[in-house]
Each structure stands twice: as structure tokens, then as C-alpha cells.
GROMACS .gro file of C-alpha atoms in nm:
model
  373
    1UNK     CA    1   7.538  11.234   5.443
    2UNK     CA    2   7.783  11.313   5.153
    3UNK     CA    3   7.543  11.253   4.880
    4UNK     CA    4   7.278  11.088   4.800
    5UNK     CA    5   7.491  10.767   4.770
    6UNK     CA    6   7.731  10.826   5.053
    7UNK     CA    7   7.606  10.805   5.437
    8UNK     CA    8   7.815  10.854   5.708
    9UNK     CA    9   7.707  10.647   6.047
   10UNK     CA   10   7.826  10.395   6.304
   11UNK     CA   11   7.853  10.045   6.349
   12UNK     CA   12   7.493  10.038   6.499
   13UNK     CA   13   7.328  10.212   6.240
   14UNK     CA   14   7.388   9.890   6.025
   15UNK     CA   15   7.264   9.585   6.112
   16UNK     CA   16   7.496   9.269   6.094
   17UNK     CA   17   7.309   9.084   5.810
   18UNK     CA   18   7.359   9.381   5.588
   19UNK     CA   19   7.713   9.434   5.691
   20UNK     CA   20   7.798   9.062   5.620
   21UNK     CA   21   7.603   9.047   5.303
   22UNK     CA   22   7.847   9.308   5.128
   23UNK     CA   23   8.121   9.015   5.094
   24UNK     CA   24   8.031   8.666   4.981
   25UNK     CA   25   8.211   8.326   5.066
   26UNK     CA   26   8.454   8.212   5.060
   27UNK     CA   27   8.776   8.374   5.155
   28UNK     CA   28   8.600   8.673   5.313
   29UNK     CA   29   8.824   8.802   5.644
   30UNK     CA   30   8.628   8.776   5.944
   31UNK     CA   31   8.793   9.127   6.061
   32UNK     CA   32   8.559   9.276   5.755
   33UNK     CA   33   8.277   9.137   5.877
   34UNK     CA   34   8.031   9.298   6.213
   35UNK     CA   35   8.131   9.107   6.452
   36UNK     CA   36   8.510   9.229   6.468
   37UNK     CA   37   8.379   9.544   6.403
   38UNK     CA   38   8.186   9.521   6.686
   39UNK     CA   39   8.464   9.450   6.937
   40UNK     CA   40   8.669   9.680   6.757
   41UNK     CA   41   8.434   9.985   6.829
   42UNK     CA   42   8.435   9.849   7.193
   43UNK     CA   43   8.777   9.874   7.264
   44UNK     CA   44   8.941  10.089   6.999
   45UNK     CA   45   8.735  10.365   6.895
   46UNK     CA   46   8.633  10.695   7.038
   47UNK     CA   47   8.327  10.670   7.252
   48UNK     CA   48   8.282  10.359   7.134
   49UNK     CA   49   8.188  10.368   6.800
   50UNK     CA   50   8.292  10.361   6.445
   51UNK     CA   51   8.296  10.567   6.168
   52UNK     CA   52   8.094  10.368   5.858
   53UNK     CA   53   8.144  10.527   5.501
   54UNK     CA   54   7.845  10.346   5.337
   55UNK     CA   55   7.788  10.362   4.990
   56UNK     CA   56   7.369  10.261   4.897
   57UNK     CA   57   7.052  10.181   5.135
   58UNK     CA   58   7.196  10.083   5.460
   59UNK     CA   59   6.923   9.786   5.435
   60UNK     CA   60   7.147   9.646   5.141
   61UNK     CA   61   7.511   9.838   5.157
   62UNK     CA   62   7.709   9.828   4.791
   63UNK     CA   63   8.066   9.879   5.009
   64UNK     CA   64   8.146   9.996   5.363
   65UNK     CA   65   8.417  10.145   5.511
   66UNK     CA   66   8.440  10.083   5.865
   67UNK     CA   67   8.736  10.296   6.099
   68UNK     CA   68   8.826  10.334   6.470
   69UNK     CA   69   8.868  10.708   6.577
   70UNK     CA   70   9.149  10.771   6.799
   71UNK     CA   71   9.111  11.049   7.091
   72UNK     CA   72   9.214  11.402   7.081
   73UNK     CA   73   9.202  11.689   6.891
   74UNK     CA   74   9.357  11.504   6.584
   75UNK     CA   75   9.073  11.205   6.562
   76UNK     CA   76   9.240  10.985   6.326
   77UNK     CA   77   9.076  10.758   6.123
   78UNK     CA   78   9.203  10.355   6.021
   79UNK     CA   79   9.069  10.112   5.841
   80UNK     CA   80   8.973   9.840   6.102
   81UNK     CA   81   8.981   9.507   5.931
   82UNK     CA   82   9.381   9.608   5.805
   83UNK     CA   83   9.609   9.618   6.126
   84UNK     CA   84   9.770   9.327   5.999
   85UNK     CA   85   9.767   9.443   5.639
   86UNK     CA   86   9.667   9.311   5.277
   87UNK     CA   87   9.298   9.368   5.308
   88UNK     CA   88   9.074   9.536   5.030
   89UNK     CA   89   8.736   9.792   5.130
   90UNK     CA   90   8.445   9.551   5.129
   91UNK     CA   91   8.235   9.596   4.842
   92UNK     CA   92   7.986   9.403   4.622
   93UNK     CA   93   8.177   9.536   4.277
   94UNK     CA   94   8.363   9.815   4.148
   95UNK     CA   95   8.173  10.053   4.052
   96UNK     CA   96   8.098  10.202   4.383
   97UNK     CA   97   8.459  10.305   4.489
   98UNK     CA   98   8.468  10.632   4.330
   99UNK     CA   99   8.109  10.727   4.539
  100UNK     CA  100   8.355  10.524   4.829
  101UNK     CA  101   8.651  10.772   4.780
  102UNK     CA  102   8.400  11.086   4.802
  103UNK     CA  103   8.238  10.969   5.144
  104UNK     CA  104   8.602  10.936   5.282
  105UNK     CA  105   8.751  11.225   5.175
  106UNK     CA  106   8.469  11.420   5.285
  107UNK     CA  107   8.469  11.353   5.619
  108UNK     CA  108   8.784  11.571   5.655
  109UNK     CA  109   8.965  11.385   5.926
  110UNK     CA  110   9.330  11.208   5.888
  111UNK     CA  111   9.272  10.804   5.770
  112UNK     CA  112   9.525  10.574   5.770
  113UNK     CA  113   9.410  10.278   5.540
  114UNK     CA  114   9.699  10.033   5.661
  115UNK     CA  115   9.919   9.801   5.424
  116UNK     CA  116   9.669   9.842   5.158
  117UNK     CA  117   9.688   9.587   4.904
  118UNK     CA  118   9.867   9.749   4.600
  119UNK     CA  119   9.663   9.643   4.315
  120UNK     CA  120   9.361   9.759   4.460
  121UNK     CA  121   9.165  10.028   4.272
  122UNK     CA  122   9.096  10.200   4.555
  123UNK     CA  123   9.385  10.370   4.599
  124UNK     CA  124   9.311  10.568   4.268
  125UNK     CA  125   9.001  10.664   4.337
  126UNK     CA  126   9.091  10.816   4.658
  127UNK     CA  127   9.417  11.031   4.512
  128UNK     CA  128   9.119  11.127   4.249
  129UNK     CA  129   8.865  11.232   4.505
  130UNK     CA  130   9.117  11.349   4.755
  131UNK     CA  131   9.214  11.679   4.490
  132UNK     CA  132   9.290  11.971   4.604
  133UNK     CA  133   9.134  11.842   4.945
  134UNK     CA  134   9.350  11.611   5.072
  135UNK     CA  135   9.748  11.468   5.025
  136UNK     CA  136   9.753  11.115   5.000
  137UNK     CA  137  10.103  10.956   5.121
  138UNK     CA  138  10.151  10.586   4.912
  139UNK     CA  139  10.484  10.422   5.067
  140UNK     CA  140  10.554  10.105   4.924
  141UNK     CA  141  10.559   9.829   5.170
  142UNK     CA  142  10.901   9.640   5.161
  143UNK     CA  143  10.776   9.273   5.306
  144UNK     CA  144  10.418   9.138   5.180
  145UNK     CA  145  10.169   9.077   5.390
  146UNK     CA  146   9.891   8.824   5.454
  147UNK     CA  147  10.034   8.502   5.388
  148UNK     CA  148   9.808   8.228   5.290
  149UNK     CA  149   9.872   7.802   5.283
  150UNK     CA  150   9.622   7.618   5.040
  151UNK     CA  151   9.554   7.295   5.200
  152UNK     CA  152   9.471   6.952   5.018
  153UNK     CA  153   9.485   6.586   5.122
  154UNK     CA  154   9.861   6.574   5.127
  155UNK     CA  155   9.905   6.835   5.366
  156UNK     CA  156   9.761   6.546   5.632
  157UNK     CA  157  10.102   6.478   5.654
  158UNK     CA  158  10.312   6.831   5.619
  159UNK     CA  159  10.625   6.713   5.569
  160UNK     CA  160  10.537   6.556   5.239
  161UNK     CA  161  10.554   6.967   5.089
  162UNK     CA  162  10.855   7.066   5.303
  163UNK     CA  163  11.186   7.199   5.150
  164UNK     CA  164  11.471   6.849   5.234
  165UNK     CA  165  11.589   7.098   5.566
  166UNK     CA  166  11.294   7.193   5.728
  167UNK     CA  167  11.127   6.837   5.697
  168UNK     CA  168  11.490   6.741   5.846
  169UNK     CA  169  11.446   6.972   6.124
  170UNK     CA  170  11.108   6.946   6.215
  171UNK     CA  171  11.142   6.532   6.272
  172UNK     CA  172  11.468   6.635   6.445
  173UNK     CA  173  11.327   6.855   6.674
  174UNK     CA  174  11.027   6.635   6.723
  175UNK     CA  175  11.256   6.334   6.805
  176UNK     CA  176  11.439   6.560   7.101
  177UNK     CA  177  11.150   6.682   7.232
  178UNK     CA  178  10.999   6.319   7.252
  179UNK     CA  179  11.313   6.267   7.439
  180UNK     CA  180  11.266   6.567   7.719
  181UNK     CA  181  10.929   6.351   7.752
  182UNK     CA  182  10.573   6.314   7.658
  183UNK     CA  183  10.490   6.510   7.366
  184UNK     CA  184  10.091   6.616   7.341
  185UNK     CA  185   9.914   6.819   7.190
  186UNK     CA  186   9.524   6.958   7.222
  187UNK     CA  187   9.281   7.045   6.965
  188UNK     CA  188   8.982   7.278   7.127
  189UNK     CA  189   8.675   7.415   6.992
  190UNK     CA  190   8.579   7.565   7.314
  191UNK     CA  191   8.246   7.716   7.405
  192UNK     CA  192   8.210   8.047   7.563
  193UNK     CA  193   8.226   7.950   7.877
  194UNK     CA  194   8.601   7.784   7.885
  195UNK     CA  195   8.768   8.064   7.692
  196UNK     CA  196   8.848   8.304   7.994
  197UNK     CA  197   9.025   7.988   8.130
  198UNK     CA  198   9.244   7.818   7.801
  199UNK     CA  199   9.300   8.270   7.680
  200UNK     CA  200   9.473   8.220   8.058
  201UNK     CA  201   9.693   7.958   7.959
  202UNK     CA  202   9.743   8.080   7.605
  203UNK     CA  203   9.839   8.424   7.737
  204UNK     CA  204  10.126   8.252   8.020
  205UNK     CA  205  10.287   8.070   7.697
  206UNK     CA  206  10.295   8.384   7.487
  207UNK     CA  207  10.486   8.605   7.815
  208UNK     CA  208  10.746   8.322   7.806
  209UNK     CA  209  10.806   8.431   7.459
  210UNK     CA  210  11.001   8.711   7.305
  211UNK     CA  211  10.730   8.922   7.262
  212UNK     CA  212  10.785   8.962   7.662
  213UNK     CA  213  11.066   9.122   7.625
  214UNK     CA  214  10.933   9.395   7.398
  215UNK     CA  215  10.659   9.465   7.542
  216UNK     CA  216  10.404   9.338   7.207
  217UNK     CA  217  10.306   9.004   7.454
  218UNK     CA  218   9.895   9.027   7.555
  219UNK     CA  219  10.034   9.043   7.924
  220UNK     CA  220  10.168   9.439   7.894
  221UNK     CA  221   9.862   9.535   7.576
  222UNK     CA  222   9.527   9.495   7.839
  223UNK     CA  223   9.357   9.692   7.529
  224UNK     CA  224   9.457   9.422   7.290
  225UNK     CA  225   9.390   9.155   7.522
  226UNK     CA  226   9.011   9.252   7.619
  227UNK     CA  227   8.938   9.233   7.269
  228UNK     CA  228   9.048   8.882   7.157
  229UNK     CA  229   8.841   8.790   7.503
  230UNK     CA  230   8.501   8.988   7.419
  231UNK     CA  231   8.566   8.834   7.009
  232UNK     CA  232   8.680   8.470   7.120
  233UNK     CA  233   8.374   8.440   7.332
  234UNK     CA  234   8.184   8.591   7.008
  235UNK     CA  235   8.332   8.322   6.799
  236UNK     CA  236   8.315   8.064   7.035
  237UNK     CA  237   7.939   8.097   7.081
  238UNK     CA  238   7.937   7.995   6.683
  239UNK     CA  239   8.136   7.715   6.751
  240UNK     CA  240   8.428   7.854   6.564
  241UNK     CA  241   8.686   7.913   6.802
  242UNK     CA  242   9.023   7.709   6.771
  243UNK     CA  243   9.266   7.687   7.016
  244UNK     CA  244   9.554   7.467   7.030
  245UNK     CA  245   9.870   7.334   7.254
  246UNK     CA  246  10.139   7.181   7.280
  247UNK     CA  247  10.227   7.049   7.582
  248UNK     CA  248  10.588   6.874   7.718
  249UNK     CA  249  10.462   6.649   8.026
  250UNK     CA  250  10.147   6.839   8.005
  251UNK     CA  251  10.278   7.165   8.051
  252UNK     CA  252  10.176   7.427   7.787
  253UNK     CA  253  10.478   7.474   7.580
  254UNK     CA  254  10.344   7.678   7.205
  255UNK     CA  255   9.998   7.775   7.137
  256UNK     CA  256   9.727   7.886   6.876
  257UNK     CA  257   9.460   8.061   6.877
  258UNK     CA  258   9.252   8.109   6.555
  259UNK     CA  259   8.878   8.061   6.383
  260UNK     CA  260   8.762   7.865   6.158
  261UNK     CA  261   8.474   7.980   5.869
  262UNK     CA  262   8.396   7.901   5.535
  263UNK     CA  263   8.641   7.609   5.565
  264UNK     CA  264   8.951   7.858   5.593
  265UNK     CA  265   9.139   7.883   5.907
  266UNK     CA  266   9.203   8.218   6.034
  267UNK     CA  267   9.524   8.273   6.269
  268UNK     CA  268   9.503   8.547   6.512
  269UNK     CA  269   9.782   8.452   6.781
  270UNK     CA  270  10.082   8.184   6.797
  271UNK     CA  271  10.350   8.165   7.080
  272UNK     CA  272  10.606   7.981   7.244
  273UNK     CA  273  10.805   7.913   7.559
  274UNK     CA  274  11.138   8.036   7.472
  275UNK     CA  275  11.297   7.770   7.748
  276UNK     CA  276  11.289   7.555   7.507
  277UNK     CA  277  11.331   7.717   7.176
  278UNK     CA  278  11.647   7.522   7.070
  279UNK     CA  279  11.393   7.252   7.011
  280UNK     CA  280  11.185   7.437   6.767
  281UNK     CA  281  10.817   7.445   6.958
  282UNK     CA  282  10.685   7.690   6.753
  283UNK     CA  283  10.764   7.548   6.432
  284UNK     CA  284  10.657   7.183   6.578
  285UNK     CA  285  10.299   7.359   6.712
  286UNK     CA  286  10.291   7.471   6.323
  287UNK     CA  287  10.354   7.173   6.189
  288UNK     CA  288  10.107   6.961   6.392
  289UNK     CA  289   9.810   7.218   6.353
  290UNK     CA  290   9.870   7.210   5.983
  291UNK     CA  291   9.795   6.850   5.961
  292UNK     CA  292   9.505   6.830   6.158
  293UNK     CA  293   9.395   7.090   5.990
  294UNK     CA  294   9.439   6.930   5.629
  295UNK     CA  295   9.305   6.597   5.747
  296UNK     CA  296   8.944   6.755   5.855
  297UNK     CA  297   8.936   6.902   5.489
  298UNK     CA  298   9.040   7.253   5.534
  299UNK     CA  299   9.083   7.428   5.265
  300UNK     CA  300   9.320   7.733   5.344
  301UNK     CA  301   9.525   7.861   5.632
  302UNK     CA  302   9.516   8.215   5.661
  303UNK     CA  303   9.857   8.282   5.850
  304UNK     CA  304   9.819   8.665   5.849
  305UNK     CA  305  10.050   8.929   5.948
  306UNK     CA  306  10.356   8.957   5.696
  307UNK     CA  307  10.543   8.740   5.529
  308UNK     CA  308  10.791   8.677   5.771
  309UNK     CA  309  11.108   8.430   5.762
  310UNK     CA  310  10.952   8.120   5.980
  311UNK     CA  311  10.622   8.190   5.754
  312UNK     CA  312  10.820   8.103   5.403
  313UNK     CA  313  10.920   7.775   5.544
  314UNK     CA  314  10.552   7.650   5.505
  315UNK     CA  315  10.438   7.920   5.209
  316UNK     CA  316  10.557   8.171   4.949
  317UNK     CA  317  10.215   8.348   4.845
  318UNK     CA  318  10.138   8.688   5.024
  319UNK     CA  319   9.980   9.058   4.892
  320UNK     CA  320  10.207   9.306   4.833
  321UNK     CA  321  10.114   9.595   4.959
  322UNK     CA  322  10.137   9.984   5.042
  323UNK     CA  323  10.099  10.232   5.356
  324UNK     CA  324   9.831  10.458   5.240
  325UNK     CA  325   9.756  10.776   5.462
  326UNK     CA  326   9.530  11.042   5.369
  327UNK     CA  327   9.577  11.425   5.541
  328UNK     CA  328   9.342  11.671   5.494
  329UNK     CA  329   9.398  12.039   5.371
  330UNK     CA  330   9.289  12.145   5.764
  331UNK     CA  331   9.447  12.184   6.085
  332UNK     CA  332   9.354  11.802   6.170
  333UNK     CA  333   9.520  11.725   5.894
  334UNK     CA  334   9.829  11.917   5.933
  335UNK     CA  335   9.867  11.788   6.297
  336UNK     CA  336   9.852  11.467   6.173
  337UNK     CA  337  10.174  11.509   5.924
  338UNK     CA  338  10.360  11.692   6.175
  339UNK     CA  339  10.267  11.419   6.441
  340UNK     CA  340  10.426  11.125   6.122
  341UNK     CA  341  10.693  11.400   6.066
  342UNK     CA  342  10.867  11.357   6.373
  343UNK     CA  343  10.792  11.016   6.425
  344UNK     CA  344  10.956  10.940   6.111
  345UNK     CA  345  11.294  11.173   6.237
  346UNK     CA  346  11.264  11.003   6.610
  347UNK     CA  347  11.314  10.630   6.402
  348UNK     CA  348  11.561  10.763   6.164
  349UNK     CA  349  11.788  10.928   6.446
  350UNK     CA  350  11.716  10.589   6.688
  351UNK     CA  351  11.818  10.349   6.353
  352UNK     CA  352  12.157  10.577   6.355
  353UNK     CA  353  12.226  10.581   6.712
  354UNK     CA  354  12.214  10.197   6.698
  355UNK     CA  355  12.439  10.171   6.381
  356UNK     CA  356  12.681  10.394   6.506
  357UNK     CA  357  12.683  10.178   6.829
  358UNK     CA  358  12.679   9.863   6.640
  359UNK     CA  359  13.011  10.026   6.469
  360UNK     CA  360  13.159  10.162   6.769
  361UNK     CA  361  13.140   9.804   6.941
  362UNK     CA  362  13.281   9.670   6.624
  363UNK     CA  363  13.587   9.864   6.636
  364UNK     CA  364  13.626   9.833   7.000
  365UNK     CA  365  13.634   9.443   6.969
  366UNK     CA  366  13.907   9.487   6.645
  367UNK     CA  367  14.121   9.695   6.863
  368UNK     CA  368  14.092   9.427   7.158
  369UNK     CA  369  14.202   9.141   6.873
  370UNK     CA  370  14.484   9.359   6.796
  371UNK     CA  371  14.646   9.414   7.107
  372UNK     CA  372  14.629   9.067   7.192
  373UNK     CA  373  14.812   9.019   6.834
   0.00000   0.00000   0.00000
């Protein structure tokens, strides 16, 4: 305990209807609520467990800070709803961040809070508590992050809000793909006891996808992977799992995986069979999960992740946001910048080394064209 406001426990200590009770409907992330917490501690924490910074009676939390621990000597600390970015600390209201700030600060361990959404409070409060205790790092985030698609009736049909070129290439693609052959696609609210076998399929589409070849695809991260299975079968057992294909001749071609709560459609994963990417699958599996999605009266897509390119053809509204890290005046803390230091160098030097290759192949090709002048 910090102070008499401020307790420091684990996931178990609080139980979920007091976790979920901090944030109200609707909108609220199900990654800030116990049962991704849950999973998280499970697969992505130290021994198991999270670190809660809980500010009032842990009967009726005012806010709650929940954060994996990494191994090692170092132990850092991040915020676990925020991998993707653009999340806030749940809390019922204001006034408790400062108490917030102290609890996290105190614990003395590195915390990386994510893309922290800039607006936030928050942030002050912890460069104020974290005085002559702590450096907090603020980088501004260049791209925003947690894109969002309010829904109404006329989304039923999506092409009725497209820009003239994507609702041109979406019924183009749609009309070559009719013509490879039949064109299906599923809509699943699975229980628990199918989603081992459609994760399966859903995992096969996403390896045939260019994630493959970096290595991000479910297939190479097992960690990654036996979390969305413990949390889909979660979900699933509250009848809010969503899972979606698109098949060519009934073979999987795109997929989605998702939730669905407080009438707001979460996205978690979406993938594609690069085989046939000149005919636009994942843009098509978009485009048909968007109007069955409007047409059952769903308010809000939550797309997630950052704003990326294929993401502003269907919306414009994101958070921005900022990296926030926080490294104690100890030697966790200066392991921890060291550690980012070189990081930081080892990306710098690799970003040169391609540019100067990028150049070298550049002038290598100009030469060619000029002997052959």
C-alpha cells in the first residue's frame, strides 16, 4: 500500500464486478475490463499475475491500473488494455489520477503506458508525481491510433458512404471474384466449443497473408495465439464472439475475428489469402462485415490498431496519441533506458543500412541505363 488511497495487488485481489464497474457503457474497451485482464495475466505476465494500482476500497475501485510484468532483473511494467494504443486509465472521474500517478510511481519499476492518448490528464499527473523520482519520456506518436466507424441505417449498404474510387473498386473486385466462382461468406457467433476449430481455419488464412512473411502471423507468436484461444472461448461463452469468412468455392479466403458488447463491435484480427490479393479480399471481407453489421443495428465498429492507409478508406476519426515511458531514479530504471538506448541506435543504424542500399541499387540501375545509352 502507497497510502491510504493507493493499494497495490493483483488481478485476483479484485473481483470482476468491481473491476467492470469502474467504466460504464457504452464505448468501454473490453481489454479494460477483467476478463482480458485475466488472460492477459495468464499468458503475459510474470508468474502469472498483474500488477493493479488501485485507487479506493477494492469492493468499489475509483480507477485501476492494471500491467503485465515482464521477466528478469528489469521487470517492466505496461499498461495492458494499450498494446494497440489510444486507451485512457479506467477511472470513475478525475479526481483520482493524481492519488493514480502516486501508486505508479511508487512502485519503482520501469512502465511503459503505450500510445497513450494525448489529451489525457494523466500524463500530467504522472510527470507531477514522477519528480525527482522518476524521468518520464513523452514521444509524440506520428500515425493515430484506434480508429472508430459510427454505424447507422445507411451503412446496410456501405457503398452508399464510400469515396467515387473505392465504391468503384470494391463492386469491381466483387464482380471478378464472382467470376473465379461462388462468392460466400459466414457470419458465426460460435459457442465455446467450436472456437478451437473456426481459430484453426482463421489462423491458416492469416499464414497465407503477409504477416507470414514477417513473422507477426498467429502461426510463429504461440504466446499471442494461446491468448485469443483462452479469451475467444471467454467471450464465446457470453455469446459475444464474432467470427467471419469469406470463402471462394468454399474455401476460406479473408477472415474476422472480433466481439461484440454494448452494441459496438470490437476487431481483434483480420486476414487474407494473398493468392488472391489482386482481387481485393480483404477490403471485400470489410466491406461485407460492415453491412451486416449496420443492418443488425450496430452502432460502432471499433477497427483498432492505427490509423492505417486501407483503414481511411472506410473512416477518418482516430486518437492521437503519445509513447509514454516512465524510468525510475534506480538501477531498474537505468537498465531499462540503456536497454531503449540501444534499441533506438540498432533501428536508426538498420533504417541507414537500408537507405544506403536503397541508394546504392539506385545508382547501380542508372549506371546500367547509361551504358545501354
Amino acid at each position: 500500500m502507497v497510502s491510504e488511497q493507493v493499494h497495490i495487488v493483483t488481478q485476483a485481489e479484485v473481483t470482476p464486478e468491481a473491476w467492470d464497474g469502474v467504466l460504464s457503457a457504452p464505448w468501454r474497451s473490453p481489454k479494460l475490463l477483467f476478463a482480458w485482464a485475466k488472460a492477459m495475466a495468464a499468458h503475459y505476465s510474470r508468474i502469472g499475475a498483474l500488477t493493479v494500482v488501485v485507487v479506493g476500497p477494492l469492493s468499489e475501485p475509483k480507477a485501476l491500473l492494471a500491467m503485465t510484468v515482464d521477466k528478469g532483473f528489469v521487470q517492466r511494467h505496461h499498461f495492458v488494455a494499450n498494446d494497440d494504443g489510444g486507451l485512457p486509465v479506467p477511472r470513475r472521474d478525475d479526481s483520482v489520477l493524481p492519488a493514480l500517478a502516486k501508486g505508479l510511481i511508487g512502485l519503482g519499476k520501469p512502465a511503459d503506458l503505450g500510445y497513450y492518448p494525448v489529451e489525457d490528464p494523466f500524463i500530467g499527473e504522472v510527470q507531477k508525481a514522477a519528480q525527482g523520482k522518476a524521468k518520464v519520456v513523452v514521444r509524440t506518436k506520428v500515425i493515430p491510433a484506434a480508429p472508430w466507424l459510427d454505424l447507422d441505417e445507411s451503412w446496410s449498404e456501405p457503398t452508399n458512404n464510400l469515396r467515387r474510387n473505392m465504391r468503384q473498386s470494391i463492386r469491381r473486385n466483387e464482380r471478378r471474384m464472382r467470376e473465379l466462382g461462388e462468392v460466400t461468406v459466414d457470419f458465426l457467433e460460435p459457442a465455446t466449443g467450436a472456437v478451437d476449430g473456426l481459430l484453426d481455419t482463421a489462423v491458416a488464412v492469416e499464414a497465407k497473408s503477409w504477416k507470414e512473411r514477417t513473422g507477426t502471423a498467429l502461426t510463429h507468436d504461440h504466446r499471442q495465439q494461446a491468448f485469443f484461444r483462452d479469451y475467444a472461448k471467454v467471450v464465446a461463452g457470453e455469446g459475444r464472439l464474432h467470427v467471419a469468412f469469406l470463402r471462394l468455392d468454399g474455401k476460406a479466403i479473408a477472415m474476422s475475428i472480433g466481439e461484440i458488447r454494448d452494441n459496438v463491435f470490437w476487431a481483434y484480427k483480420i486476414g487474407y489469402d494473398e493468392a488472391v490479393a489482386k482481387y481485393g479480399p480483404g477490403a471485400l471481407m470489410q466491406y461485407y462485415l460492415i453491412g451486416h453489421l449496420a443492418g443488425r443495428g450496430i452502432q460502432r465498429i471499433e477497427m483498432q490498431g492505427h490509423l492505417l492507409e486501407y483503414k481511411k478508406n472506410w473512416t477518418d476519426k482516430a486518437i492521437d496519441t503519445v509513447a509514454v515511458r516512465i524510468y525510475p531514479y534506480n538501477p531498474r530504471g537505468v537498465a531499462a533506458m540503456g536497454y531503449d538506448a540501444m534499441r533506438q541506435f540498432a533501428k536508426r543504424r538498420e533504417a541507414r543500412q537500408e537507405a544506403a542500399a536503397r541508394a546504392s541499387k539506385s545508382a547501380a540501375a542508372k549506371a546500367d541505363a547509361d551504358r545501354d545509352a
